[in-house]
Short mmCIF file of N, CA and C in Angstrom, two decimals:
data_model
loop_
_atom_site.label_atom_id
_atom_site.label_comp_id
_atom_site.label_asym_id
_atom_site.label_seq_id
_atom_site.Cartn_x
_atom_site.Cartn_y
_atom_site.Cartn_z
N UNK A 1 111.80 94.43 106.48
CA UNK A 1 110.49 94.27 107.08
C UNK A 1 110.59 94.60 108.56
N UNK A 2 109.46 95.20 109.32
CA UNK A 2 109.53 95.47 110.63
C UNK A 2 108.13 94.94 111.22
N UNK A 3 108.30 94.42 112.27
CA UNK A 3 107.38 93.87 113.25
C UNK A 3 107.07 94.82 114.40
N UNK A 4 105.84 94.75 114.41
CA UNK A 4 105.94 95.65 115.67
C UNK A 4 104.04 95.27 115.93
N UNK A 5 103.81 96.02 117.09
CA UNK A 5 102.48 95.24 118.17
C UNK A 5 101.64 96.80 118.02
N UNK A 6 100.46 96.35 118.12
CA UNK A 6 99.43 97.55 118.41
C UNK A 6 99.23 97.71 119.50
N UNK A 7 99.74 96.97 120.48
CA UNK A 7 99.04 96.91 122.02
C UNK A 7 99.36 98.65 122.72
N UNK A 8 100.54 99.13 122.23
CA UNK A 8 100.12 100.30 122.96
C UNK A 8 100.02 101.61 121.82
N UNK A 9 99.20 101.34 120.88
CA UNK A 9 98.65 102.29 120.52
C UNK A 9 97.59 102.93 121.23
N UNK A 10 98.04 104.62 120.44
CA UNK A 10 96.76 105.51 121.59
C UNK A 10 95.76 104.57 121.04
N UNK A 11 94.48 104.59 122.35
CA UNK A 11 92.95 103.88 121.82
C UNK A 11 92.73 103.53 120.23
N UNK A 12 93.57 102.31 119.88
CA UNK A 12 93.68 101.59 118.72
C UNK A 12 94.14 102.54 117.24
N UNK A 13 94.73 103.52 117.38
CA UNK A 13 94.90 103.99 116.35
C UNK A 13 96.78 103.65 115.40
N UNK A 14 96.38 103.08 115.03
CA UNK A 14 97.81 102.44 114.20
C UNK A 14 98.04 103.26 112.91
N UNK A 15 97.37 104.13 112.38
CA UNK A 15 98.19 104.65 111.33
C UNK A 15 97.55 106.74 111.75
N UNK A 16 98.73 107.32 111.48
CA UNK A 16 98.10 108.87 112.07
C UNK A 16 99.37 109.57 112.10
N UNK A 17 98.96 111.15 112.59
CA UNK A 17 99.97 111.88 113.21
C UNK A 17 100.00 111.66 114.56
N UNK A 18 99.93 110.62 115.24
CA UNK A 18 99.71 110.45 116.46
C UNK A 18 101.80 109.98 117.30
N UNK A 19 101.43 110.27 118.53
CA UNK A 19 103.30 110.06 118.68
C UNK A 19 103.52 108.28 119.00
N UNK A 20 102.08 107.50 119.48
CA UNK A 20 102.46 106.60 119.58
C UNK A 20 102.14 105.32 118.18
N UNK A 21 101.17 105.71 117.41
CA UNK A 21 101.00 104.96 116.00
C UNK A 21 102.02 104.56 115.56
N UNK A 22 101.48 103.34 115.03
CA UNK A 22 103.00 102.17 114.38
C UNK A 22 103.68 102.94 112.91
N UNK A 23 102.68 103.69 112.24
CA UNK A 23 102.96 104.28 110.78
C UNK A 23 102.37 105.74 110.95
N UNK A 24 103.38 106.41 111.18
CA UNK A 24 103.55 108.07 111.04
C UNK A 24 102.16 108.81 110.01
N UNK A 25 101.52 109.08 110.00
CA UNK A 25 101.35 109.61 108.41
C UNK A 25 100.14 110.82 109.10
N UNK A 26 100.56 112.03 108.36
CA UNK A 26 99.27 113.24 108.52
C UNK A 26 98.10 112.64 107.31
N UNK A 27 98.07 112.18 106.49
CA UNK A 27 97.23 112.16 105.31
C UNK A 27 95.84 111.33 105.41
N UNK A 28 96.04 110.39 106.57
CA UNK A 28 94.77 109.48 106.87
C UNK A 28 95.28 109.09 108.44
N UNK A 29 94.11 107.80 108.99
CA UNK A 29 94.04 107.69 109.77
C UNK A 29 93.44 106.45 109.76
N UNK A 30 93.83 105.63 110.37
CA UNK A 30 93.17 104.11 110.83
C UNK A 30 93.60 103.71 112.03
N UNK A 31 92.20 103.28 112.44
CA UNK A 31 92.24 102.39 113.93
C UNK A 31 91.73 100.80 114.02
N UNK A 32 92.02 100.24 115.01
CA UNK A 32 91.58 98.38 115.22
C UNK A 32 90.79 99.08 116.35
N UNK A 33 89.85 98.90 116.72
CA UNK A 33 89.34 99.59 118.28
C UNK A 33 88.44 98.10 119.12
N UNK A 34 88.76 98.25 120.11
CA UNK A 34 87.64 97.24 120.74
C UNK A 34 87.11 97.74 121.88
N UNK A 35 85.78 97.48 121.78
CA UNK A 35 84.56 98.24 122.94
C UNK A 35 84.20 96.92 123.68
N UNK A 36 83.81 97.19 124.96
CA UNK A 36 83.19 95.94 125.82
C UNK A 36 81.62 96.68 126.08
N UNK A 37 80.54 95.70 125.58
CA UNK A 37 79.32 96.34 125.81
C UNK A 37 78.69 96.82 126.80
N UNK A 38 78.37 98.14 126.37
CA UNK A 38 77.68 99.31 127.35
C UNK A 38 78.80 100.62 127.09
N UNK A 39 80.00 100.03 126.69
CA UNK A 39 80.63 101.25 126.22
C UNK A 39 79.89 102.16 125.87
N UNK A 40 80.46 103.53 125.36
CA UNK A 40 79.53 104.37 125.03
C UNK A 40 80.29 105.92 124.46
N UNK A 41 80.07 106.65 123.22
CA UNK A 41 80.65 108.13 123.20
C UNK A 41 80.00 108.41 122.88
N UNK A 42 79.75 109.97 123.48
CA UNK A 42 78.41 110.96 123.19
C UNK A 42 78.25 111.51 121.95
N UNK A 43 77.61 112.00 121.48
CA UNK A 43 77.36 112.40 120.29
C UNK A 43 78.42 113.79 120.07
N UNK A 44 79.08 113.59 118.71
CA UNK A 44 79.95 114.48 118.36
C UNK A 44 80.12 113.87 116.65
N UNK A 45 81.01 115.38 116.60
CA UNK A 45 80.90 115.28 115.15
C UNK A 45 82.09 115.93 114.82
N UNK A 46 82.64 115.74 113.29
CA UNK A 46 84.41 115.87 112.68
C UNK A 46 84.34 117.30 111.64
N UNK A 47 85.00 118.59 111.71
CA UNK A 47 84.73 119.38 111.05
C UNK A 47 85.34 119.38 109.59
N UNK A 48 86.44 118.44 109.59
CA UNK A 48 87.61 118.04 108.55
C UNK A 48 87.52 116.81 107.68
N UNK A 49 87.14 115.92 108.52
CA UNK A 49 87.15 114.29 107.70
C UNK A 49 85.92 113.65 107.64
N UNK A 50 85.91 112.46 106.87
CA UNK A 50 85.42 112.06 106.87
C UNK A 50 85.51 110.69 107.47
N UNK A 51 84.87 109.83 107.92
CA UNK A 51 84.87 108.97 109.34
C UNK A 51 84.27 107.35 108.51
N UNK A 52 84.70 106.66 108.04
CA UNK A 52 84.58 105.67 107.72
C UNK A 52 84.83 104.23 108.92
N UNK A 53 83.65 103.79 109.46
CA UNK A 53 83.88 102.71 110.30
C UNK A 53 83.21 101.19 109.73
N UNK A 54 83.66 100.41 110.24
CA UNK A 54 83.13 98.78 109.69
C UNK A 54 83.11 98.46 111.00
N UNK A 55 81.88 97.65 111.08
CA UNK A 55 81.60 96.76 112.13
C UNK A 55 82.68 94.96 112.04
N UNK A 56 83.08 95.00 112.53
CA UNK A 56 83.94 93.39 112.34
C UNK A 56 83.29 92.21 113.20
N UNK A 57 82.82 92.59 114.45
CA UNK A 57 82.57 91.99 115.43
C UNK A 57 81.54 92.77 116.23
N UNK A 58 79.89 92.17 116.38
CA UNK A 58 79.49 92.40 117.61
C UNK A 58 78.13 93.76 116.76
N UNK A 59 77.51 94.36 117.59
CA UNK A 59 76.94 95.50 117.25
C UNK A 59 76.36 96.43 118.07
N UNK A 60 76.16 97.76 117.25
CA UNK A 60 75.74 98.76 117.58
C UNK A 60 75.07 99.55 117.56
N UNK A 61 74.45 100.56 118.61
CA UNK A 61 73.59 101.67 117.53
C UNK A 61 74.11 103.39 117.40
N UNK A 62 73.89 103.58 116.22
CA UNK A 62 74.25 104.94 116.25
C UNK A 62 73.42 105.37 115.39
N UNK A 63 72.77 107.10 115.89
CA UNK A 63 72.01 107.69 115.52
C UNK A 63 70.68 106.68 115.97
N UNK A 64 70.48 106.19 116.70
CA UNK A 64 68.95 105.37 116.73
C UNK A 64 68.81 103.92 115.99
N UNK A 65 70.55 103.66 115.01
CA UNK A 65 70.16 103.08 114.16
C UNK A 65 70.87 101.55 114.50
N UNK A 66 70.30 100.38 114.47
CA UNK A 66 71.10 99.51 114.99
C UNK A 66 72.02 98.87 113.78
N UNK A 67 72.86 98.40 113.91
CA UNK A 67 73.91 98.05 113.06
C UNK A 67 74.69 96.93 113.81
N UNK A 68 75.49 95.88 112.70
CA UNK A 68 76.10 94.64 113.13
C UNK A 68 77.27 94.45 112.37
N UNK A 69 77.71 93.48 112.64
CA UNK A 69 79.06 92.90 111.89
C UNK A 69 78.94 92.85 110.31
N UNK A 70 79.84 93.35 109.60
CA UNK A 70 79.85 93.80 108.13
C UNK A 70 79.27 94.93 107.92
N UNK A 71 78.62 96.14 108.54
CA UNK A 71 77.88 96.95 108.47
C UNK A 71 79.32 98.31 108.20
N UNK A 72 78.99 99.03 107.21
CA UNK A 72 80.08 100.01 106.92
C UNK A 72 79.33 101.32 106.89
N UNK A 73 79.92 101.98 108.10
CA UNK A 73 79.28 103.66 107.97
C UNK A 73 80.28 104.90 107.44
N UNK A 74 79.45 105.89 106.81
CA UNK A 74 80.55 106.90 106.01
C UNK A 74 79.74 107.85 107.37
N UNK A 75 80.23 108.55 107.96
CA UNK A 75 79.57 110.17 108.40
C UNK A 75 80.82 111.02 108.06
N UNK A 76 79.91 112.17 107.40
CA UNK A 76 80.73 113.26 106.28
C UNK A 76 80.84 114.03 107.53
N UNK A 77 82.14 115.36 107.38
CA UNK A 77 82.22 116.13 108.03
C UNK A 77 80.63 116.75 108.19
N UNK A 78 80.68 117.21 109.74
CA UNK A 78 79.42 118.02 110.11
C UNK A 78 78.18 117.26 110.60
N UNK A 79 78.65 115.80 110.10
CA UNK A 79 77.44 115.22 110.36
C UNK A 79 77.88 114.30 111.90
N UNK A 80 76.55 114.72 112.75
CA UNK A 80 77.04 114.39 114.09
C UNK A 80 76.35 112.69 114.64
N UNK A 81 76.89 112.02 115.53
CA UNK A 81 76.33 110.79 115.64
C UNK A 81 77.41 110.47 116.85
N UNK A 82 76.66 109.04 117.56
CA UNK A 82 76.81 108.77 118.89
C UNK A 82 77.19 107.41 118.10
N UNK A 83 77.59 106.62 119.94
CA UNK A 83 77.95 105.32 119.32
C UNK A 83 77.79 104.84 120.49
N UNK A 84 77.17 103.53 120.65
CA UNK A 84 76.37 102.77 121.89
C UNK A 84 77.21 100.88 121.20
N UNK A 85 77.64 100.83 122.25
CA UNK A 85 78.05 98.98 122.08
C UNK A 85 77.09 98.22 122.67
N UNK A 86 76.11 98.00 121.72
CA UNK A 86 75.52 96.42 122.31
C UNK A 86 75.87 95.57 122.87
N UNK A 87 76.67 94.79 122.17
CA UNK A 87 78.00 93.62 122.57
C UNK A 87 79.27 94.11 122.43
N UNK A 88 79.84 93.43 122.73
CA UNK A 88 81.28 93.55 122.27
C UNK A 88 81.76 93.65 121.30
N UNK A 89 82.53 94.73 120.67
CA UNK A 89 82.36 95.36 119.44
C UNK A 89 84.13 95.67 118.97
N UNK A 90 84.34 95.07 117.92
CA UNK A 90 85.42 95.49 117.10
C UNK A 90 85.56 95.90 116.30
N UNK A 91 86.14 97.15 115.59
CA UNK A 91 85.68 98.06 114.47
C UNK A 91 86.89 98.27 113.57
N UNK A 92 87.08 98.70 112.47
CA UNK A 92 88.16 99.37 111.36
C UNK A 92 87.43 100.66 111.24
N UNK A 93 88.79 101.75 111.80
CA UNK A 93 87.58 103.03 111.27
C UNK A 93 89.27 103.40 110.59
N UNK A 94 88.39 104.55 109.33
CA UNK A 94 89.18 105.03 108.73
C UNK A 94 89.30 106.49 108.64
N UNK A 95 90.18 107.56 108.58
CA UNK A 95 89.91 109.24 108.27
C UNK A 95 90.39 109.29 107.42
N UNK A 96 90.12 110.10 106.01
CA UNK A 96 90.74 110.62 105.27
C UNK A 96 91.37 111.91 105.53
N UNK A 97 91.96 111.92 106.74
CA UNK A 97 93.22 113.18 107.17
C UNK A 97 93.46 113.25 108.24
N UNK A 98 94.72 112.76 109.17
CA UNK A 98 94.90 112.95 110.06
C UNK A 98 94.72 114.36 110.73
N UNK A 99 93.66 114.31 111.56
CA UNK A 99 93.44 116.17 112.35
C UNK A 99 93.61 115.26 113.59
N UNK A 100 94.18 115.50 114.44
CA UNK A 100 94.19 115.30 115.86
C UNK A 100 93.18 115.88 116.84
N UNK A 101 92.95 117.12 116.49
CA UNK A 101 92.21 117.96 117.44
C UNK A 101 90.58 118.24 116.58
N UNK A 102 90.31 117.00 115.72
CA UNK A 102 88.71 117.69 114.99
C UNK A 102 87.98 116.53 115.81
N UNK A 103 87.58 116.73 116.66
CA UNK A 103 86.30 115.87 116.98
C UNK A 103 85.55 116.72 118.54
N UNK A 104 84.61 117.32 117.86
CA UNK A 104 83.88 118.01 118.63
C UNK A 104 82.58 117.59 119.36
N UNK A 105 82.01 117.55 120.88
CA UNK A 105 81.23 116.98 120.99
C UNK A 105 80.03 117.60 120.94
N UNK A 106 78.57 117.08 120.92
CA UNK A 106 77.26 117.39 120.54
C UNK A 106 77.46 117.75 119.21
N UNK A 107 76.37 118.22 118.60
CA UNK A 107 75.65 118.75 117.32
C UNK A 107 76.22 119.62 116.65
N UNK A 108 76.37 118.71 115.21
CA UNK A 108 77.41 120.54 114.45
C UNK A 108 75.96 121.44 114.65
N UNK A 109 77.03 122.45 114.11
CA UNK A 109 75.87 123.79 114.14
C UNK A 109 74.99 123.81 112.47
#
């Protein structure tokens, strides 16, 4: 068994092709993330994965749409959306494929 801390994962991402993630893996992707409200990322969108997030703590709006704790969003590749922290916000997001470099900002085409 191995122990080990998330504290310095890149911006909460613990499982990836990433160099600092606790579990190596190209095939998916999971993060713990925490926002302090007013946070904010502009609207962008994933050409490869698909983007599975859960609200755990706190809420948000994206796309116009407000959302709270237990709230689970799928956005499919192509489909573009913002993310605004109401409160203080803790999330599980998931990729089904580690891409490092797919997250493009504004509006797919």
């Amino acid at each position: 068994m191995q122990v080990k801390s998330i504290v310095n994962c890149l911006k909460g991402w613990v499982v990836g092709d990433f160099p600092l993630a606790i579990l190596q893996d190209k095939n998916c992707e999971v993060a713990i993330k925490r926002y302090k409200k007013g946070d904010y990322e502009p609207k962008h969108f994933h050409s490869e994965t698909v983007e599975l997030t859960v609200i755990i703590e706190g809420s948000v709006r994206m796309n116009r749409k407000f959302l709270t704790k237990n709230d689970a969003i799928i956005v499919n590749p192509l489909e573009s959306t913002d993310f605004e922290c109401l409160t203080d916000v803790t999330t599980v997001v998931f990729k089904n494929k580690s891409s490092i470099n797919d997250k493009t900002l504004g509006d797919s085409m």
